Amino acid sequence: MKLPQFAIDDLIKRAIAEDINYIDVTTDYLLDEDAQSTASFIAKDTGVLAGLDIALRVFTLLDDSTSFQVFKQDGDPVEKGDVIATIKGRTVTLLKGERTALNLLQHLSGIATATNRCVKLVEGTRASIAETRKTMPGMRAFQKYAVTVGGGRNHRFNLSDAAMLKDNHIDAYGGITEAVTALRAKTGHMVKIEVETRTLDELKEALDAGVDVIMLDNMDCATMKKAVEITGGRAKLEASGNITLDNIRQVAETGVDIISLGALTHSVQCFDISMRIV
């Protein structure tokens, strides 16, 4: 997955405008505008790197004469103390871009690290790891990119990607069969339909309706295993809800196809990276 440059630049410009506004009172009044420095990005923990090109782009948007020496790439494992990259340019540029660059790099690397941890825990099973739409406004494409860097796969990007009948849709319309039938009458042939189910009876109804994907919402592992047996490959099964690092392996061993975790994007811990001027 490669993010388009215009999307990267748009996010960074908004972030810089928010942070700098008109001037950086400390830097602009303190330092010679032509003074030069070199700074290093240094890992302060162990994990998976994501968002380095995005972080470095912060500095070239502020000053296109800034140069870099890169030692790690997105997807690379990093250890505490590793130098990820060095940045050379005007000191004022390095100081003005530092916070924005680190915010992006730390957040995306945190997502990649958390995703990779989950991917490793389910190795040897058929389950893939995916995020959800529980993303920060304006950051969805970037957060989903970081999931792929960590070895995960993307769920739908937005409401236009696929039809997903959640409990509120079903309750509002009057039932799974009725809702699926109504959707099929209106959607195009390229649109897949997923249904959220809370019981095995709802699972059976969704199967009879011929849906493409069925979410097993907050089911325990014994029930999910029965769901896999009942489904017999007739639809993809997605496990979601109350999944943690402690039980994710057990969930994967039920035989589900996808495990989706909102926590990968909505509450992930940032990966600790610092920038030090040499």
mmCIF file of C-alpha atoms in Angstrom:
data_model
loop_
_atom_site.group_PDB
_atom_site.id
_atom_site.type_symbol
_atom_site.label_atom_id
_atom_site.label_comp_id
_atom_site.label_asym_id
_atom_site.label_seq_id
_atom_site.Cartn_x
_atom_site.Cartn_y
_atom_site.Cartn_z
ATOM 1 C CA MET A 1 0.000 0.000 0.000
ATOM 2 C CA LYS A 2 1.370 3.409 -0.992
ATOM 3 C CA LEU A 3 -0.188 6.641 0.148
ATOM 4 C CA PRO A 4 -0.612 9.365 -2.504
ATOM 5 C CA GLN A 5 1.743 12.295 -2.083
ATOM 6 C CA PHE A 6 -1.042 14.874 -2.233
ATOM 7 C CA ALA A 7 -2.722 13.240 0.776
ATOM 8 C CA ILE A 8 0.542 13.215 2.720
ATOM 9 C CA ASP A 9 1.271 16.843 1.909
ATOM 10 C CA ASP A 10 -2.264 17.943 2.744
ATOM 11 C CA LEU A 11 -2.132 16.329 6.200
ATOM 12 C CA ILE A 12 1.310 17.749 6.962
ATOM 13 C CA LYS A 13 0.413 21.263 5.846
ATOM 14 C CA ARG A 14 -2.652 21.270 8.088
ATOM 15 C CA ALA A 15 -0.600 19.940 11.001
ATOM 16 C CA ILE A 16 2.162 22.517 10.505
ATOM 17 C CA ALA A 17 -0.331 25.358 10.208
ATOM 18 C CA GLU A 18 -1.959 24.216 13.438
ATOM 19 C CA ASP A 19 1.380 24.073 15.275
ATOM 20 C CA ILE A 20 3.295 27.063 13.949
ATOM 21 C CA ASN A 21 0.427 29.407 13.081
ATOM 22 C CA TYR A 22 2.404 32.499 11.947
ATOM 23 C CA ILE A 23 5.715 32.203 13.791
ATOM 24 C CA ASP A 24 7.590 30.013 16.221
ATOM 25 C CA VAL A 25 8.194 32.581 18.958
ATOM 26 C CA THR A 26 11.038 30.617 20.577
ATOM 27 C CA THR A 27 12.930 29.544 17.474
ATOM 28 C CA ASP A 28 12.434 32.594 15.275
ATOM 29 C CA TYR A 29 13.543 35.049 17.974
ATOM 30 C CA LEU A 30 16.361 32.906 19.322
ATOM 31 C CA LEU A 31 18.300 31.445 16.391
ATOM 32 C CA ASP A 32 20.098 32.690 13.300
ATOM 33 C CA GLU A 33 17.948 31.811 10.313
ATOM 34 C CA ASP A 34 20.968 30.482 8.364
ATOM 35 C CA ALA A 35 22.469 28.332 11.141
ATOM 36 C CA GLN A 36 22.834 24.669 10.149
ATOM 37 C CA SER A 37 22.438 21.533 12.290
ATOM 38 C CA THR A 38 22.133 17.758 12.038
ATOM 39 C CA ALA A 39 19.558 15.814 14.037
ATOM 40 C CA SER A 40 18.901 12.104 14.519
ATOM 41 C CA PHE A 41 15.711 10.102 14.978
ATOM 42 C CA ILE A 42 16.499 7.546 17.706
ATOM 43 C CA ALA A 43 14.329 4.593 18.744
ATOM 44 C CA LYS A 44 13.676 4.389 22.473
ATOM 45 C CA ASP A 45 11.872 1.044 22.368
ATOM 46 C CA THR A 46 11.611 -2.155 20.310
ATOM 47 C CA GLY A 47 8.992 -2.383 17.580
ATOM 48 C CA VAL A 48 8.131 -1.897 13.893
ATOM 49 C CA LEU A 49 8.766 1.362 12.039
ATOM 50 C CA ALA A 50 6.031 3.093 10.026
ATOM 51 C CA GLY A 51 5.644 6.598 8.613
ATOM 52 C CA LEU A 52 9.296 7.552 8.174
ATOM 53 C CA ASP A 53 8.870 9.087 4.713
ATOM 54 C CA ILE A 54 5.872 11.027 6.015
ATOM 55 C CA ALA A 55 7.866 12.346 8.966
ATOM 56 C CA LEU A 56 10.807 13.383 6.792
ATOM 57 C CA ARG A 57 8.480 15.120 4.362
ATOM 58 C CA VAL A 58 7.583 17.554 7.163
ATOM 59 C CA PHE A 59 11.074 19.038 6.941
ATOM 60 C CA THR A 60 11.218 19.324 3.135
ATOM 61 C CA LEU A 61 7.846 21.067 3.077
ATOM 62 C CA LEU A 62 9.289 23.609 5.502
ATOM 63 C CA ASP A 63 12.555 23.881 3.549
ATOM 64 C CA ASP A 64 13.289 21.856 0.416
ATOM 65 C CA SER A 65 17.040 22.150 0.963
ATOM 66 C CA THR A 66 16.842 19.756 3.941
ATOM 67 C CA SER A 67 18.662 16.452 3.354
ATOM 68 C CA PHE A 68 18.515 13.031 4.998
ATOM 69 C CA GLN A 69 20.452 9.871 5.591
ATOM 70 C CA VAL A 70 18.066 6.970 6.169
ATOM 71 C CA PHE A 71 19.078 3.790 8.010
ATOM 72 C CA LYS A 72 15.684 2.091 8.432
ATOM 73 C CA GLN A 73 12.615 1.665 6.227
ATOM 74 C CA ASP A 74 8.926 1.260 6.993
ATOM 75 C CA GLY A 75 8.295 -2.315 8.097
ATOM 76 C CA ASP A 76 11.783 -2.756 9.540
ATOM 77 C CA PRO A 77 12.133 -3.942 13.129
ATOM 78 C CA VAL A 78 13.909 -1.413 15.326
ATOM 79 C CA GLU A 79 15.612 -1.852 18.667
ATOM 80 C CA LYS A 80 16.082 0.615 21.494
ATOM 81 C CA GLY A 81 18.998 2.901 20.627
ATOM 82 C CA ASP A 82 18.811 2.396 16.857
ATOM 83 C CA VAL A 83 19.414 5.521 14.762
ATOM 84 C CA ILE A 84 16.553 5.553 12.278
ATOM 85 C CA ALA A 85 17.618 8.539 10.178
ATOM 86 C CA THR A 86 19.604 11.763 10.330
ATOM 87 C CA ILE A 87 18.321 15.101 9.091
ATOM 88 C CA LYS A 88 20.590 17.933 7.980
ATOM 89 C CA GLY A 89 19.362 21.451 7.362
ATOM 90 C CA ARG A 90 18.656 24.826 8.859
ATOM 91 C CA THR A 91 18.368 24.608 12.629
ATOM 92 C CA VAL A 92 15.124 26.592 12.594
ATOM 93 C CA THR A 93 13.625 24.067 10.168
ATOM 94 C CA LEU A 94 14.583 21.106 12.347
ATOM 95 C CA LEU A 95 13.119 22.696 15.457
ATOM 96 C CA LYS A 96 9.887 23.827 13.785
ATOM 97 C CA GLY A 97 9.254 20.426 12.206
ATOM 98 C CA GLU A 98 10.293 18.270 15.156
ATOM 99 C CA ARG A 99 6.966 17.892 16.951
ATOM 100 C CA THR A 100 4.820 17.359 13.865
ATOM 101 C CA ALA A 101 7.262 14.819 12.427
ATOM 102 C CA LEU A 102 7.527 12.890 15.682
ATOM 103 C CA ASN A 103 3.778 12.923 16.308
ATOM 104 C CA LEU A 104 3.188 11.224 12.961
ATOM 105 C CA LEU A 105 6.133 8.830 13.179
ATOM 106 C CA GLN A 106 5.423 7.738 16.748
ATOM 107 C CA HIS A 107 1.703 7.214 16.157
ATOM 108 C CA LEU A 108 2.059 5.231 12.943
ATOM 109 C CA SER A 109 4.927 3.153 14.327
ATOM 110 C CA GLY A 110 2.780 2.418 17.382
ATOM 111 C CA ILE A 111 0.023 1.058 15.122
ATOM 112 C CA ALA A 112 2.474 -1.024 13.089
ATOM 113 C CA THR A 113 4.037 -2.407 16.257
ATOM 114 C CA ALA A 114 0.685 -3.327 17.820
ATOM 115 C CA THR A 115 -0.515 -4.915 14.589
ATOM 116 C CA ASN A 116 2.670 -6.924 14.193
ATOM 117 C CA ARG A 117 2.334 -8.204 17.748
ATOM 118 C CA CYS A 118 -1.152 -9.523 16.923
ATOM 119 C CA VAL A 119 -0.018 -10.990 13.592
ATOM 120 C CA LYS A 120 2.714 -12.968 15.329
ATOM 121 C CA LEU A 121 0.293 -14.252 17.949
ATOM 122 C CA VAL A 122 -1.972 -15.823 15.293
ATOM 123 C CA GLU A 123 0.786 -17.262 13.081
ATOM 124 C CA GLY A 124 -0.030 -20.759 11.840
ATOM 125 C CA THR A 125 -3.800 -20.158 11.830
ATOM 126 C CA ARG A 126 -5.975 -19.017 8.924
ATOM 127 C CA ALA A 127 -6.873 -15.737 10.635
ATOM 128 C CA SER A 128 -5.730 -12.375 9.312
ATOM 129 C CA ILE A 129 -5.604 -9.227 11.461
ATOM 130 C CA ALA A 130 -7.591 -6.147 10.440
ATOM 131 C CA GLU A 131 -8.467 -2.761 11.876
ATOM 132 C CA THR A 132 -11.926 -1.130 11.821
ATOM 133 C CA ARG A 133 -13.346 2.317 10.983
ATOM 134 C CA LYS A 134 -12.565 3.466 14.538
ATOM 135 C CA THR A 135 -9.928 5.873 13.285
ATOM 136 C CA MET A 136 -9.001 9.474 14.020
ATOM 137 C CA PRO A 137 -10.727 11.979 11.686
ATOM 138 C CA GLY A 138 -8.417 12.912 8.837
ATOM 139 C CA MET A 139 -5.976 10.114 9.710
ATOM 140 C CA ARG A 140 -7.787 7.026 8.412
ATOM 141 C CA ALA A 141 -5.664 6.327 5.332
ATOM 142 C CA PHE A 142 -2.473 6.827 7.339
ATOM 143 C CA GLN A 143 -3.589 4.606 10.194
ATOM 144 C CA LYS A 144 -4.707 1.893 7.792
ATOM 145 C CA TYR A 145 -1.382 2.164 5.980
ATOM 146 C CA ALA A 146 0.408 1.548 9.273
ATOM 147 C CA VAL A 147 -1.694 -1.588 9.833
ATOM 148 C CA THR A 148 -0.458 -3.025 6.528
ATOM 149 C CA VAL A 149 3.135 -2.150 7.456
ATOM 150 C CA GLY A 150 2.675 -4.219 10.608
ATOM 151 C CA GLY A 151 1.487 -7.208 8.585
ATOM 152 C CA GLY A 152 -2.268 -6.698 8.915
ATOM 153 C CA ARG A 153 -4.939 -6.360 6.249
ATOM 154 C CA ASN A 154 -7.394 -3.520 5.795
ATOM 155 C CA HIS A 155 -11.089 -3.621 6.541
ATOM 156 C CA ARG A 156 -13.275 -1.263 4.483
ATOM 157 C CA PHE A 157 -11.956 2.285 4.189
ATOM 158 C CA ASN A 158 -15.348 3.959 4.253
ATOM 159 C CA LEU A 159 -19.082 3.421 3.990
ATOM 160 C CA SER A 160 -18.899 3.314 0.181
ATOM 161 C CA ASP A 161 -16.623 0.261 0.056
ATOM 162 C CA ALA A 162 -19.177 -2.362 1.039
ATOM 163 C CA ALA A 163 -22.563 -2.832 2.678
ATOM 164 C CA MET A 164 -22.258 -3.744 6.340
ATOM 165 C CA LEU A 165 -25.421 -4.428 8.286
ATOM 166 C CA LYS A 166 -24.732 -3.818 11.947
ATOM 167 C CA ASP A 167 -27.149 -4.433 14.792
ATOM 168 C CA ASN A 168 -28.725 -0.981 14.532
ATOM 169 C CA HIS A 169 -29.347 -1.363 10.788
ATOM 170 C CA ILE A 170 -30.951 -4.762 11.342
ATOM 171 C CA ASP A 171 -33.057 -3.633 14.308
ATOM 172 C CA ALA A 172 -34.164 -0.484 12.472
ATOM 173 C CA TYR A 173 -35.152 -2.325 9.283
ATOM 174 C CA GLY A 174 -36.806 -5.324 10.886
ATOM 175 C CA GLY A 175 -34.506 -8.300 10.414
ATOM 176 C CA ILE A 176 -31.500 -9.780 8.619
ATOM 177 C CA THR A 177 -33.356 -11.426 5.744
ATOM 178 C CA GLU A 178 -35.466 -8.366 5.034
ATOM 179 C CA ALA A 179 -32.480 -6.011 5.130
ATOM 180 C CA VAL A 180 -30.278 -8.186 2.912
ATOM 181 C CA THR A 181 -33.104 -8.629 0.381
ATOM 182 C CA ALA A 182 -33.691 -4.868 0.246
ATOM 183 C CA LEU A 183 -29.983 -4.149 -0.204
ATOM 184 C CA ARG A 184 -29.580 -6.722 -2.972
ATOM 185 C CA ALA A 185 -32.397 -5.087 -4.905
ATOM 186 C CA LYS A 186 -30.529 -1.778 -4.989
ATOM 187 C CA THR A 187 -26.778 -2.360 -4.798
ATOM 188 C CA GLY A 188 -24.524 -3.001 -7.763
ATOM 189 C CA HIS A 189 -22.994 -6.365 -8.600
ATOM 190 C CA MET A 190 -19.590 -5.325 -7.197
ATOM 191 C CA VAL A 191 -20.860 -4.588 -3.689
ATOM 192 C CA LYS A 192 -20.287 -7.232 -1.029
ATOM 193 C CA ILE A 193 -22.585 -7.542 1.968
ATOM 194 C CA GLU A 194 -21.463 -8.215 5.534
ATOM 195 C CA VAL A 195 -23.849 -8.866 8.414
ATOM 196 C CA GLU A 196 -23.149 -8.532 12.116
ATOM 197 C CA THR A 197 -24.557 -11.459 14.112
ATOM 198 C CA ARG A 198 -24.914 -11.907 17.853
ATOM 199 C CA THR A 199 -26.216 -15.490 18.013
ATOM 200 C CA LEU A 200 -25.942 -18.739 16.070
ATOM 201 C CA ASP A 201 -29.553 -18.336 14.959
ATOM 202 C CA GLU A 202 -28.661 -14.983 13.407
ATOM 203 C CA LEU A 203 -25.630 -16.623 11.789
ATOM 204 C CA LYS A 204 -27.858 -19.265 10.189
ATOM 205 C CA GLU A 205 -30.243 -16.597 8.934
ATOM 206 C CA ALA A 206 -27.360 -14.638 7.402
ATOM 207 C CA LEU A 207 -26.080 -17.803 5.702
ATOM 208 C CA ASP A 208 -29.530 -18.547 4.295
ATOM 209 C CA ALA A 209 -29.613 -14.974 2.951
ATOM 210 C CA GLY A 210 -26.348 -15.685 1.102
ATOM 211 C CA VAL A 211 -24.219 -12.868 2.502
ATOM 212 C CA ASP A 212 -20.504 -12.638 1.731
ATOM 213 C CA VAL A 213 -19.087 -11.953 5.199
ATOM 214 C CA ILE A 214 -20.495 -12.577 8.663
ATOM 215 C CA MET A 215 -19.250 -10.801 11.766
ATOM 216 C CA LEU A 216 -19.351 -12.821 14.974
ATOM 217 C CA ASP A 217 -19.908 -10.028 17.459
ATOM 218 C CA ASN A 218 -18.730 -10.568 21.037
ATOM 219 C CA MET A 219 -19.127 -14.344 20.826
ATOM 220 C CA ASP A 220 -17.111 -16.602 23.097
ATOM 221 C CA CYS A 221 -14.635 -19.011 21.522
ATOM 222 C CA ALA A 222 -16.842 -22.086 21.950
ATOM 223 C CA THR A 223 -19.679 -20.358 20.085
ATOM 224 C CA MET A 224 -17.317 -19.107 17.368
ATOM 225 C CA LYS A 225 -16.047 -22.640 16.845
ATOM 226 C CA LYS A 226 -19.619 -23.831 16.343
ATOM 227 C CA ALA A 227 -20.167 -20.930 13.932
ATOM 228 C CA VAL A 228 -17.178 -22.066 11.856
ATOM 229 C CA GLU A 229 -18.586 -25.604 11.711
ATOM 230 C CA ILE A 230 -22.061 -24.399 10.736
ATOM 231 C CA THR A 231 -20.712 -22.048 8.066
ATOM 232 C CA GLY A 232 -18.555 -24.663 6.381
ATOM 233 C CA GLY A 233 -16.828 -22.113 4.166
ATOM 234 C CA ARG A 234 -20.019 -20.625 2.740
ATOM 235 C CA ALA A 235 -19.026 -17.136 3.947
ATOM 236 C CA LYS A 236 -16.024 -15.397 5.426
ATOM 237 C CA LEU A 237 -16.209 -15.148 9.212
ATOM 238 C CA GLU A 238 -14.961 -12.096 11.082
ATOM 239 C CA ALA A 239 -14.453 -12.188 14.849
ATOM 240 C CA SER A 240 -14.842 -8.855 16.610
ATOM 241 C CA GLY A 241 -15.375 -7.541 20.116
ATOM 242 C CA ASN A 242 -13.570 -8.147 23.412
ATOM 243 C CA ILE A 243 -10.448 -9.471 21.704
ATOM 244 C CA THR A 244 -7.194 -8.917 23.589
ATOM 245 C CA LEU A 245 -3.586 -10.079 23.374
ATOM 246 C CA ASP A 246 -4.455 -12.663 26.009
ATOM 247 C CA ASN A 247 -7.214 -14.371 24.017
ATOM 248 C CA ILE A 248 -6.418 -13.551 20.373
ATOM 249 C CA ARG A 249 -4.646 -16.865 19.767
ATOM 250 C CA GLN A 250 -7.612 -18.778 21.138
ATOM 251 C CA VAL A 251 -9.942 -16.771 18.892
ATOM 252 C CA ALA A 252 -7.769 -17.511 15.839
ATOM 253 C CA GLU A 253 -7.769 -21.231 16.632
ATOM 254 C CA THR A 254 -11.575 -21.359 16.304
ATOM 255 C CA GLY A 255 -11.032 -21.193 12.536
ATOM 256 C CA VAL A 256 -12.332 -17.685 11.787
ATOM 257 C CA ASP A 257 -10.966 -15.907 8.718
ATOM 258 C CA ILE A 258 -10.555 -12.372 10.069
ATOM 259 C CA ILE A 259 -10.002 -10.844 13.495
ATOM 260 C CA SER A 260 -10.795 -7.127 13.596
ATOM 261 C CA LEU A 261 -9.615 -4.879 16.411
ATOM 262 C CA GLY A 262 -10.629 -1.259 16.840
ATOM 263 C CA ALA A 263 -7.875 -0.850 19.425
ATOM 264 C CA LEU A 264 -5.225 -0.956 16.687
ATOM 265 C CA THR A 265 -6.196 2.579 15.716
ATOM 266 C CA HIS A 266 -8.396 4.179 18.365
ATOM 267 C CA SER A 267 -6.287 3.604 21.474
ATOM 268 C CA VAL A 268 -2.854 2.424 20.396
ATOM 269 C CA GLN A 269 0.217 3.423 22.410
ATOM 270 C CA CYS A 270 2.682 5.601 20.514
ATOM 271 C CA PHE A 271 6.081 4.103 19.786
ATOM 272 C CA ASP A 272 8.768 6.093 21.608
ATOM 273 C CA ILE A 273 11.131 7.897 19.226
ATOM 274 C CA SER A 274 13.172 10.992 19.989
ATOM 275 C CA MET A 275 14.909 13.590 17.852
ATOM 276 C CA ARG A 276 18.301 14.799 19.040
ATOM 277 C CA ILE A 277 20.316 17.628 17.514
ATOM 278 C CA VAL A 278 23.939 16.521 17.228
#
